mmCIF file of C-alpha atoms in Angstrom:
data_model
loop_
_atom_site.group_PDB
_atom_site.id
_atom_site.type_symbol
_atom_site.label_atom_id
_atom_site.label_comp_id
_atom_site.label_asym_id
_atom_site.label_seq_id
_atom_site.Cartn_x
_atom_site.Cartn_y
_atom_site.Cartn_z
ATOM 1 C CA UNK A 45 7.728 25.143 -6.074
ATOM 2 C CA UNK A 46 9.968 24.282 -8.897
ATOM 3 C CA UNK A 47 12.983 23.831 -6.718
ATOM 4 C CA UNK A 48 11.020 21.801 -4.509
ATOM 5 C CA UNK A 49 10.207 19.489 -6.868
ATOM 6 C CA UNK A 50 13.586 18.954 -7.924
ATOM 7 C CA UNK A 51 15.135 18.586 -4.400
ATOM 8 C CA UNK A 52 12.001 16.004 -3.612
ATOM 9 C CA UNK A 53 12.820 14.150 -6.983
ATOM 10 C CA UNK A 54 16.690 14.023 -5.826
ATOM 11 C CA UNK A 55 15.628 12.969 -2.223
ATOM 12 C CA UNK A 56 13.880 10.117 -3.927
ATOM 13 C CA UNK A 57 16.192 8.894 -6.418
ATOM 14 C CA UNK A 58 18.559 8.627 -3.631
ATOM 15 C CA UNK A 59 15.914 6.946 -1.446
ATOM 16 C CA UNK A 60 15.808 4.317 -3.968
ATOM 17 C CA UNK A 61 19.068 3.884 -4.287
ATOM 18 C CA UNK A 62 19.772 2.897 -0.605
ATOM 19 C CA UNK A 63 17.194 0.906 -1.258
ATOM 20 C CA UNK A 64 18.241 -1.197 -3.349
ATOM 21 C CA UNK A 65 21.668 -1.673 -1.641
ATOM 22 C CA UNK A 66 19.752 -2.741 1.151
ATOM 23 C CA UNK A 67 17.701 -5.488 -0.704
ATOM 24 C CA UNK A 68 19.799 -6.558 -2.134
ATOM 25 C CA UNK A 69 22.695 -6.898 0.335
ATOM 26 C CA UNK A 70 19.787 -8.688 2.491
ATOM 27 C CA UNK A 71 18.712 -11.079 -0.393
ATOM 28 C CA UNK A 72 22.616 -12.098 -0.369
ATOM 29 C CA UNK A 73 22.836 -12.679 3.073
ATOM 30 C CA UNK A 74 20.153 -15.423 3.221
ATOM 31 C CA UNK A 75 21.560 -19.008 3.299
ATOM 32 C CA UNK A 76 21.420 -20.991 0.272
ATOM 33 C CA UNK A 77 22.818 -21.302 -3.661
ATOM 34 C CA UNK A 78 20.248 -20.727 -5.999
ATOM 35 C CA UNK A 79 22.052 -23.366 -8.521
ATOM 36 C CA UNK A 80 21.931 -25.869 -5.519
ATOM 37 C CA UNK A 81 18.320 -25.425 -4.689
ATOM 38 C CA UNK A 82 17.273 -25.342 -8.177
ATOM 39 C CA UNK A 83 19.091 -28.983 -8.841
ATOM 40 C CA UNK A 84 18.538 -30.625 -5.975
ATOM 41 C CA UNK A 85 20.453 -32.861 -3.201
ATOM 42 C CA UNK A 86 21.920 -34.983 -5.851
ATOM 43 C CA UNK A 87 23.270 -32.827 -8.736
ATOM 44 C CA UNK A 88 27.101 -33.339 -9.805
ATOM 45 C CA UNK A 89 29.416 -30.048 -8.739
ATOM 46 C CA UNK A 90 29.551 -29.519 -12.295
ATOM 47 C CA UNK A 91 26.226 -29.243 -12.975
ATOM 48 C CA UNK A 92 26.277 -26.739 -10.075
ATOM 49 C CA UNK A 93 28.947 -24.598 -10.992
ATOM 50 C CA UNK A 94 27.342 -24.370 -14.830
ATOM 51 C CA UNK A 95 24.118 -23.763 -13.638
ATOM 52 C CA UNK A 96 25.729 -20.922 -11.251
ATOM 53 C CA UNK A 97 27.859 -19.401 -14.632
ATOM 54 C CA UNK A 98 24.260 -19.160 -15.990
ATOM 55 C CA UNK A 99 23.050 -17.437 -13.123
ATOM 56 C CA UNK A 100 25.826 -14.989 -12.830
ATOM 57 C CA UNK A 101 25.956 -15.895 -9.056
ATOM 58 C CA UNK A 102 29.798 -17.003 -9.490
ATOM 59 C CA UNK A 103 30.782 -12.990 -9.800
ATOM 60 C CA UNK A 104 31.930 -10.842 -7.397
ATOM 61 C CA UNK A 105 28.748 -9.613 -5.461
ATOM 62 C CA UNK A 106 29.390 -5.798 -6.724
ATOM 63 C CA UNK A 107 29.489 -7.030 -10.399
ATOM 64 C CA UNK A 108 25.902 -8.731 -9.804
ATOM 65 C CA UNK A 109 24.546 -5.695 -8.113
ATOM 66 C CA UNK A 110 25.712 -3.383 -10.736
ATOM 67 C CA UNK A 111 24.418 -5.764 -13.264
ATOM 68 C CA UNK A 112 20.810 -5.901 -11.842
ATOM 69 C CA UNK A 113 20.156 -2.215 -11.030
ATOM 70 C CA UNK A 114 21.309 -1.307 -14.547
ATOM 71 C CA UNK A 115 18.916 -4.406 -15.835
ATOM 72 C CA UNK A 116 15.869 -2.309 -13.022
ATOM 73 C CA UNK A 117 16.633 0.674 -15.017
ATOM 74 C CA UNK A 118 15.755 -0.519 -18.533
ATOM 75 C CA UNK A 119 12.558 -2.310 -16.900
ATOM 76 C CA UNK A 120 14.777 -5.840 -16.646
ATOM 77 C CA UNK A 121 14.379 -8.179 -13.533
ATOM 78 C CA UNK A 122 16.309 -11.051 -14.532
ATOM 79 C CA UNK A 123 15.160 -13.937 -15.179
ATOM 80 C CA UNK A 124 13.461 -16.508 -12.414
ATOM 81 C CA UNK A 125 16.081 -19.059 -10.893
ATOM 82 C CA UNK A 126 12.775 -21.736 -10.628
ATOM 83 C CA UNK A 127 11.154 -21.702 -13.981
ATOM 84 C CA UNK A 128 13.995 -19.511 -16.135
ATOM 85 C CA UNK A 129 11.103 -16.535 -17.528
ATOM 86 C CA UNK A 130 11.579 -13.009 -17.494
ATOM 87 C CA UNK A 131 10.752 -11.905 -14.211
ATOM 88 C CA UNK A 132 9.328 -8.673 -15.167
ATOM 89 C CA UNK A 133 6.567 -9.873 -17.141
ATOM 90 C CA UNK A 134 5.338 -11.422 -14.294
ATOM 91 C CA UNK A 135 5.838 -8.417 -11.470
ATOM 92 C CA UNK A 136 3.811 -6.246 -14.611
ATOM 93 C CA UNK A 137 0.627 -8.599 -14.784
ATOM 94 C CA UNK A 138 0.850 -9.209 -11.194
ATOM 95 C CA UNK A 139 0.916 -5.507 -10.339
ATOM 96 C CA UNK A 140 -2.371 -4.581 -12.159
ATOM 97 C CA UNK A 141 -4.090 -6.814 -9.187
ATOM 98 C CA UNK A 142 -2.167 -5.295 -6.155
ATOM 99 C CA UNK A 143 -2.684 -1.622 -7.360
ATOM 100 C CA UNK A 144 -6.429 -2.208 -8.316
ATOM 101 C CA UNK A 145 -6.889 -3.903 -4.603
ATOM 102 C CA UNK A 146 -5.186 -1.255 -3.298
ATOM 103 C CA UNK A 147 -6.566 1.559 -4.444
ATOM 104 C CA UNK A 148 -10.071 0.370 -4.381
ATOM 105 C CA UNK A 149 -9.355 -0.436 -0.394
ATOM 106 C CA UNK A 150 -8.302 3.047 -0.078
ATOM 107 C CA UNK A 151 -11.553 4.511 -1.892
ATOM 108 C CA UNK A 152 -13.065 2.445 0.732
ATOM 109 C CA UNK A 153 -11.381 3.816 3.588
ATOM 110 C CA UNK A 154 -11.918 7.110 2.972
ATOM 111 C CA UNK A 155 -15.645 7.265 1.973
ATOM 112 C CA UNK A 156 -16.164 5.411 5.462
ATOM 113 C CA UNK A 157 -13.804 7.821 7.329
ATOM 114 C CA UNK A 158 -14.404 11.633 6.112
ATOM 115 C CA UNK A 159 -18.022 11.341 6.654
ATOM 116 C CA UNK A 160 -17.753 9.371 9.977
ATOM 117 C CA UNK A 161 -14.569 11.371 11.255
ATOM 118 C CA UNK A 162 -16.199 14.474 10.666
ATOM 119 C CA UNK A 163 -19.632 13.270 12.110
ATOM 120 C CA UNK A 164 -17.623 11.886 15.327
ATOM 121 C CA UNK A 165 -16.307 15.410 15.687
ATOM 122 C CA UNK A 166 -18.849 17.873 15.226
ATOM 123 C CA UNK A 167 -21.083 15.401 17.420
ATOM 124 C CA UNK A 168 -18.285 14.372 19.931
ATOM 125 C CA UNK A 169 -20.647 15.339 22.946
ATOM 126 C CA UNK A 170 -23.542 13.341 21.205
ATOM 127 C CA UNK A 171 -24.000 9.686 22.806
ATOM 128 C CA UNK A 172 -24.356 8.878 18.847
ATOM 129 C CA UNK A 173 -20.798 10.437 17.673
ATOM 130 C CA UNK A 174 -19.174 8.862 20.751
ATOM 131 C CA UNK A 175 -20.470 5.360 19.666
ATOM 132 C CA UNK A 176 -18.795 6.162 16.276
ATOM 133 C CA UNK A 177 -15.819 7.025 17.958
ATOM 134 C CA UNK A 178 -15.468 3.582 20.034
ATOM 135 C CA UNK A 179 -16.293 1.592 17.584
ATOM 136 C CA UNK A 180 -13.553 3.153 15.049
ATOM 137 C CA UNK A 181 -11.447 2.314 18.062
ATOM 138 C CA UNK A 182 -12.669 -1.279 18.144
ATOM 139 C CA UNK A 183 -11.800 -1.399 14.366
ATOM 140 C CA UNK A 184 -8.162 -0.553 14.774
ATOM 141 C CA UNK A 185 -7.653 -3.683 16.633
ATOM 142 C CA UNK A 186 -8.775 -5.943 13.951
ATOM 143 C CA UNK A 187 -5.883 -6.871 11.745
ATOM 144 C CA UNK A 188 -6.764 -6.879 7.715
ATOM 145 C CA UNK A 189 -6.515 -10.613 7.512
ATOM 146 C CA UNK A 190 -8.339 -11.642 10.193
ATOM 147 C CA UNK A 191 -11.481 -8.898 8.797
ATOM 148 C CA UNK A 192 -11.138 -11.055 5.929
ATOM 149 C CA UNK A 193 -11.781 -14.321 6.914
ATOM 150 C CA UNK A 194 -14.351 -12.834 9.011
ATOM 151 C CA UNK A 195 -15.897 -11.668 5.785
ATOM 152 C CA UNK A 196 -15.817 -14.477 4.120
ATOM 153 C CA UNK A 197 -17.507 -17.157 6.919
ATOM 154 C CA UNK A 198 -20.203 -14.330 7.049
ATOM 155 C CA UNK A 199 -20.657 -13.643 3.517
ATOM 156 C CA UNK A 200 -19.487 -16.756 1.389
ATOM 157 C CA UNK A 201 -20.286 -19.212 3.876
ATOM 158 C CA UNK A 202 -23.196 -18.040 5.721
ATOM 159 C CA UNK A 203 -25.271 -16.288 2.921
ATOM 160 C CA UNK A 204 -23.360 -17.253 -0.165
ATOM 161 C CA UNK A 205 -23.700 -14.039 -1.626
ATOM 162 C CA UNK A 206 -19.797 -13.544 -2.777
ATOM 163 C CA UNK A 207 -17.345 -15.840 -3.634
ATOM 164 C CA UNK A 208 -14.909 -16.623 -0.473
ATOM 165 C CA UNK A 209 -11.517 -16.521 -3.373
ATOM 166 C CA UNK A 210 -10.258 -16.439 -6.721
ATOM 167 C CA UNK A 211 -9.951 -13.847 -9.053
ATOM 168 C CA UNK A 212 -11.808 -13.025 -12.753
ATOM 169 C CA UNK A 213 -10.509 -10.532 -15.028
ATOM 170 C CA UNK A 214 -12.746 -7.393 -15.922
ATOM 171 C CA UNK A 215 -12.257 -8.336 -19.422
ATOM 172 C CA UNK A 216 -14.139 -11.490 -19.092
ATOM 173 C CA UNK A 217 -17.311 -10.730 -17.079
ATOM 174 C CA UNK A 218 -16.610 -6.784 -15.149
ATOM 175 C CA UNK A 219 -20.068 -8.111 -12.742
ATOM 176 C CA UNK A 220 -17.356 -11.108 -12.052
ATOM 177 C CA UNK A 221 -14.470 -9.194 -11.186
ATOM 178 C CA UNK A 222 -16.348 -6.817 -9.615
ATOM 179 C CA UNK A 223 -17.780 -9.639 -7.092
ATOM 180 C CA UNK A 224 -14.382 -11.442 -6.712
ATOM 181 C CA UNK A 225 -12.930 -7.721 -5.188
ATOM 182 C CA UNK A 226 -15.857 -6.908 -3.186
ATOM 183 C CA UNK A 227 -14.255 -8.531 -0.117
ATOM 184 C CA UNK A 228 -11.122 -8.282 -0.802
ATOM 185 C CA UNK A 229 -11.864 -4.493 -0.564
ATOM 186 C CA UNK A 230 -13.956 -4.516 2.411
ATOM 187 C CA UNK A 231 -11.233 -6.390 4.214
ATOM 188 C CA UNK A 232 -8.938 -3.573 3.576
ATOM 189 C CA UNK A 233 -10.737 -0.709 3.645
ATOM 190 C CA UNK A 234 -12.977 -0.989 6.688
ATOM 191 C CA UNK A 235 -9.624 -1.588 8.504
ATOM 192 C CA UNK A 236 -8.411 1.325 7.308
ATOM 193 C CA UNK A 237 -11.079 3.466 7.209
ATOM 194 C CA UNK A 238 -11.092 3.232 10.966
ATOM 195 C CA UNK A 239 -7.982 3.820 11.443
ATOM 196 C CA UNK A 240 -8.283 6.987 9.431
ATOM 197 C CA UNK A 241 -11.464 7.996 10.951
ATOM 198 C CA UNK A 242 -9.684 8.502 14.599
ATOM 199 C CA UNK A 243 -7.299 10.963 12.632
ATOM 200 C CA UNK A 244 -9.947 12.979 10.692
ATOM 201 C CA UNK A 245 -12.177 13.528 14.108
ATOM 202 C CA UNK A 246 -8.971 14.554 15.426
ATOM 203 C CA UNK A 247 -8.010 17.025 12.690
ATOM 204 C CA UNK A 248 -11.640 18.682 12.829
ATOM 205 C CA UNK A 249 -11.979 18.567 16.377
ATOM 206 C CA UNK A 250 -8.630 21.137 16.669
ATOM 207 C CA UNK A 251 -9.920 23.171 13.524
ATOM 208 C CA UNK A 252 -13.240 23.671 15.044
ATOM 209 C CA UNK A 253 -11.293 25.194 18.173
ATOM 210 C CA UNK A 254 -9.695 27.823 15.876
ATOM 211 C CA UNK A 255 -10.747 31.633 16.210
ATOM 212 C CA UNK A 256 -11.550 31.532 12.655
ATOM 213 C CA UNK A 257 -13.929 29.347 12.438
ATOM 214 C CA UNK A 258 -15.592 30.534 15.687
ATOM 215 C CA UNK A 259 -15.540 34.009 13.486
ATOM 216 C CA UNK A 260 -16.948 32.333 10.644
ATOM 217 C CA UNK A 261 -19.755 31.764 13.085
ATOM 218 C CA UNK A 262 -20.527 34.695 14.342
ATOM 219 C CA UNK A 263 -20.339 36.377 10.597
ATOM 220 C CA UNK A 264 -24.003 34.256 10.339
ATOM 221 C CA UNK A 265 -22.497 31.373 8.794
ATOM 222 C CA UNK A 266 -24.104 28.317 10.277
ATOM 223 C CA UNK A 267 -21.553 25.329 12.305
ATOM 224 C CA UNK A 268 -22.101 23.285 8.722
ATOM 225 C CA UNK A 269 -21.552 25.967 6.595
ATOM 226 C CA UNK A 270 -18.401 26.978 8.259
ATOM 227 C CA UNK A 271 -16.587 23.591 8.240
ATOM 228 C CA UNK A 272 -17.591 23.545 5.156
ATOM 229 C CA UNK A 273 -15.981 26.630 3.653
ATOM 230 C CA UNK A 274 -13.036 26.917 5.528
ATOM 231 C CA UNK A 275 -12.756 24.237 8.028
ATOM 232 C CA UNK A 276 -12.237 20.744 6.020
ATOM 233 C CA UNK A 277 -9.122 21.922 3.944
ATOM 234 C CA UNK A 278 -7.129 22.946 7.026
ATOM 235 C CA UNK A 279 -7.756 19.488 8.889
ATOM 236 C CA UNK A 280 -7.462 17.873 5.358
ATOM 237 C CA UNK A 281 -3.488 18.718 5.603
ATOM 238 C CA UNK A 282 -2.391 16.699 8.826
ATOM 239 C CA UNK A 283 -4.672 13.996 7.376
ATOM 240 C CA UNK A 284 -2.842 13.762 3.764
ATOM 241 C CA UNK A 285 -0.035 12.629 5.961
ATOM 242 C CA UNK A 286 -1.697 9.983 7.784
ATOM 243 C CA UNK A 287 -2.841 9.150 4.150
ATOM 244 C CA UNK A 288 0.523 8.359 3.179
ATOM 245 C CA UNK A 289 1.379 6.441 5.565
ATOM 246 C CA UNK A 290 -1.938 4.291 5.442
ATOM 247 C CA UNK A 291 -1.600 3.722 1.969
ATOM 248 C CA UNK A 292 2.238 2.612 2.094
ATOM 249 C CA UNK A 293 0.447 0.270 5.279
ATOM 250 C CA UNK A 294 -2.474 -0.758 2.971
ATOM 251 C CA UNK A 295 0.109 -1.874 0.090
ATOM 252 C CA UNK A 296 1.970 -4.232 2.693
ATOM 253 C CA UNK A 297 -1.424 -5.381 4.051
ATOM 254 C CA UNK A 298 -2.600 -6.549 0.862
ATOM 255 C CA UNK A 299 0.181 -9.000 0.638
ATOM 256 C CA UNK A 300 -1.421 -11.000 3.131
ATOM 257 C CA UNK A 301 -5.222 -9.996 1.994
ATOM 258 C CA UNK A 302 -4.335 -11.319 -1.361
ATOM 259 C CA UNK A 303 -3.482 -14.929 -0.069
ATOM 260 C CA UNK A 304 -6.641 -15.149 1.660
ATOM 261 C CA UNK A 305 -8.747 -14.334 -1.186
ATOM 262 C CA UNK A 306 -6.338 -16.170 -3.770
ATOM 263 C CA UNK A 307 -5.896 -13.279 -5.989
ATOM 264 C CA UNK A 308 -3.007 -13.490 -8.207
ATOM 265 C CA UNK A 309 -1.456 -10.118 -7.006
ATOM 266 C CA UNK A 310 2.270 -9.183 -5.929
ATOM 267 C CA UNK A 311 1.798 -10.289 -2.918
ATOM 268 C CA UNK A 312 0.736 -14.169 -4.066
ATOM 269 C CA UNK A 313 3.702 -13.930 -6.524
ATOM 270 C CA UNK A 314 6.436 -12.672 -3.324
ATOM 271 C CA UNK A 315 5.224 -15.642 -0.893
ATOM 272 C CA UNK A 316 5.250 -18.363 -4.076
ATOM 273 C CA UNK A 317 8.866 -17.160 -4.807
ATOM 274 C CA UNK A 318 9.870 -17.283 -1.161
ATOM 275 C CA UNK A 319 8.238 -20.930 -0.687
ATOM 276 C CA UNK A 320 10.229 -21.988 -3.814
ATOM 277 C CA UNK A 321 13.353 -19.924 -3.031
ATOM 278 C CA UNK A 322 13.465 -17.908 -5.971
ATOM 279 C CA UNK A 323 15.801 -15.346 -4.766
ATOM 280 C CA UNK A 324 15.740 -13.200 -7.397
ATOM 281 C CA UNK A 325 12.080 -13.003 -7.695
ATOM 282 C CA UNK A 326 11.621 -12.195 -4.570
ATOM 283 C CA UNK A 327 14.520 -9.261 -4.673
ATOM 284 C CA UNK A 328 12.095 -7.898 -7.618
ATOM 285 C CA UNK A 329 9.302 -8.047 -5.848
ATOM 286 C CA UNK A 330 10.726 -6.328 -2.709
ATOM 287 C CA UNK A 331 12.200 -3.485 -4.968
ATOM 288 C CA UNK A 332 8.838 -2.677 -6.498
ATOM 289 C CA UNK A 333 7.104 -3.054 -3.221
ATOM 290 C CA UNK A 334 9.790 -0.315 -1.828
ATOM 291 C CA UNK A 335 9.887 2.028 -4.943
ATOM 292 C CA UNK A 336 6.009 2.363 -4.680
ATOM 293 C CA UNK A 337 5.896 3.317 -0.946
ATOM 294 C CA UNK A 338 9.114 5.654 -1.731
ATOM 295 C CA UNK A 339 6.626 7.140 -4.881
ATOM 296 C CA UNK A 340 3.837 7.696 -2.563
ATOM 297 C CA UNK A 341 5.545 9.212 -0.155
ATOM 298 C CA UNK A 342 6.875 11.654 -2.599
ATOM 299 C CA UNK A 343 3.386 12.241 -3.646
ATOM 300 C CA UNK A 344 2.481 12.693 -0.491
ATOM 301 C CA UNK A 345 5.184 15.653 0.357
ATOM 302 C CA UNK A 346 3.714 17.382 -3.212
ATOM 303 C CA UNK A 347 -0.054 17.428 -2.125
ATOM 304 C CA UNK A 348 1.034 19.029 1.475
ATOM 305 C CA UNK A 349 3.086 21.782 -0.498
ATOM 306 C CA UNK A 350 -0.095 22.275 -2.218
ATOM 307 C CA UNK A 351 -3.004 22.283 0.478
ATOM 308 C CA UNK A 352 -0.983 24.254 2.623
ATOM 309 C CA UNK A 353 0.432 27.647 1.265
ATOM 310 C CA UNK A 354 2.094 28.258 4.456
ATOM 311 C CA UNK A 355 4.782 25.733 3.139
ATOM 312 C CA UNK A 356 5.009 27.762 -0.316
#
């Protein structure tokens, strides 16, 4: 297990690092100088080429890549072509939104899809477990964004129970923030949860065809009892890696979730820095956004090794 870890841990390390070649080559390749944009049409070509020394952009490309992953790995983003602060300060209280969304979303998902995925299974020749079924189906259609604005025209507009945006700190009122994630969560999660429902009917439906759970049966144990005890763990494995996925899915999703609920998360701060051209900003962003879908897929290879001894 040891050795597995390591050889994981190198596969990701060198994950990232293609990564970052890659967004950054790609952040280079879009049209525009950052000095320009930043002065405007009518700045002198001496203002420019100052404001590029101060930049760095007048190096050789391989000097400012160097130069920014070695700044990535003592925690230093650069500093913001637009407003000239630190750009990881802002990625850091950004980030406590996105994860918090996400991981709430994800909660969510799967408290609506074991119990529902398993239900849908073990009562797939029940008029009742076949509704489930089609209306998980009907669920995968609906993108997150468009089950949020549905949200909020039912439940901001309509009954005025939540707020339709905006964003309060737990450390000022928790009922607050608490309220301002409600949809935000719902938005994500209920279009994830069906998606991940369809996989976990799926995974019990073939474990409840095994001969050891039919065994399991006929040793007295009852059809609850026997999923139970030795059923859920084995579908639980091809599930973990749906999970990953999902998740990886639900942490691009919420940059669009968290512009229609106006939370100041990663994704509000990518789309402000693409609208104002921030390159380097947005090249921060991007990294993080990569480097936590390369983490959880390593996470995701660990928890397999572990729910499945076969692999050990």
């Amino acid at each position: 297990m040891t050795l597995y870890l390591l050889k994981r841990l190198a596969v990701l390390i060198v994950s990232a690092a293609v990564a970052a070649v890659a967004v950054f080559a790609f952040m280079a390749l879009l049209p525009g100088d950052p000095a320009e944009i930043a002065l405007g049409v009518n700045a002198t070509p001496d203002a420019v080429a100052a404001l590029r020394r101060q930049f760095g952009t007048d190096r050789p490309p391989a000097a400012q890549f160097l130069d920014w992953v070695g700044g990535l790995a003592h925690g230093d983003f650069g500093v913001s072509y637009v407003t000239s602060a630190p750009i990881g300060p802002q990625i850091g209280e950004r980030l406590g939104v996105t994860a918090v969304l996400v991981l709430g979303g994800m909660v969510l998902a799967l408290a609506v899809a074991v119990p529902l995925g398993t239900y849908a299974a073990v009562h797939h020749r029940n008029p009742l477990g076949a509704a489930v079924s089609a209306v998980s189906q009907l669920g995968i259609a609906v993108p997150a964004f468009l089950a949020g604005i549905l949200l909020v025209f039912v439940f901001a507009v309509k009954a005025q129970a939540l707020p339709s945006g905006g964003y309060v700190p737990i450390a000022d009122s928790p009922q607050e923030w608490l309220r301002s994630l409600l949809l935000p969560w719902l938005s994500l999660g209920l279009v994830q949860g069906a998606v991940l429902t369809r996989y976990v009917r799926s995974a019990v439906l073939d474990v409840m065809r095994e001969d050891y759970l039919r065994t399991a049966r006929a040793k007295g144990r009852g059809s609850t009892g026997a999923l139970w005890r030795h059923g859920l763990r084995n579908a639980s494995i091809p599930v973990v890696t749906v999970l990953g996925l999902q998740l990886a899915t639900l942490l691009i999703g919420a940059v669009v979730v968290e512009r229609v609920f106006v939370l100041p998360g990663l994704g509000d701060l990518l789309l402000n820095g693409v609208a104002g051209r921030d390159l380097l900003l947005v090249q921060g962003v991007v990294m993080v956004l990569v480097a936590a879908v390369l983490l959880i897929n390593f996470v995701v290879d660990v928890a397999y090794r572990l729910l499945d001894p076969r692999l050990r």
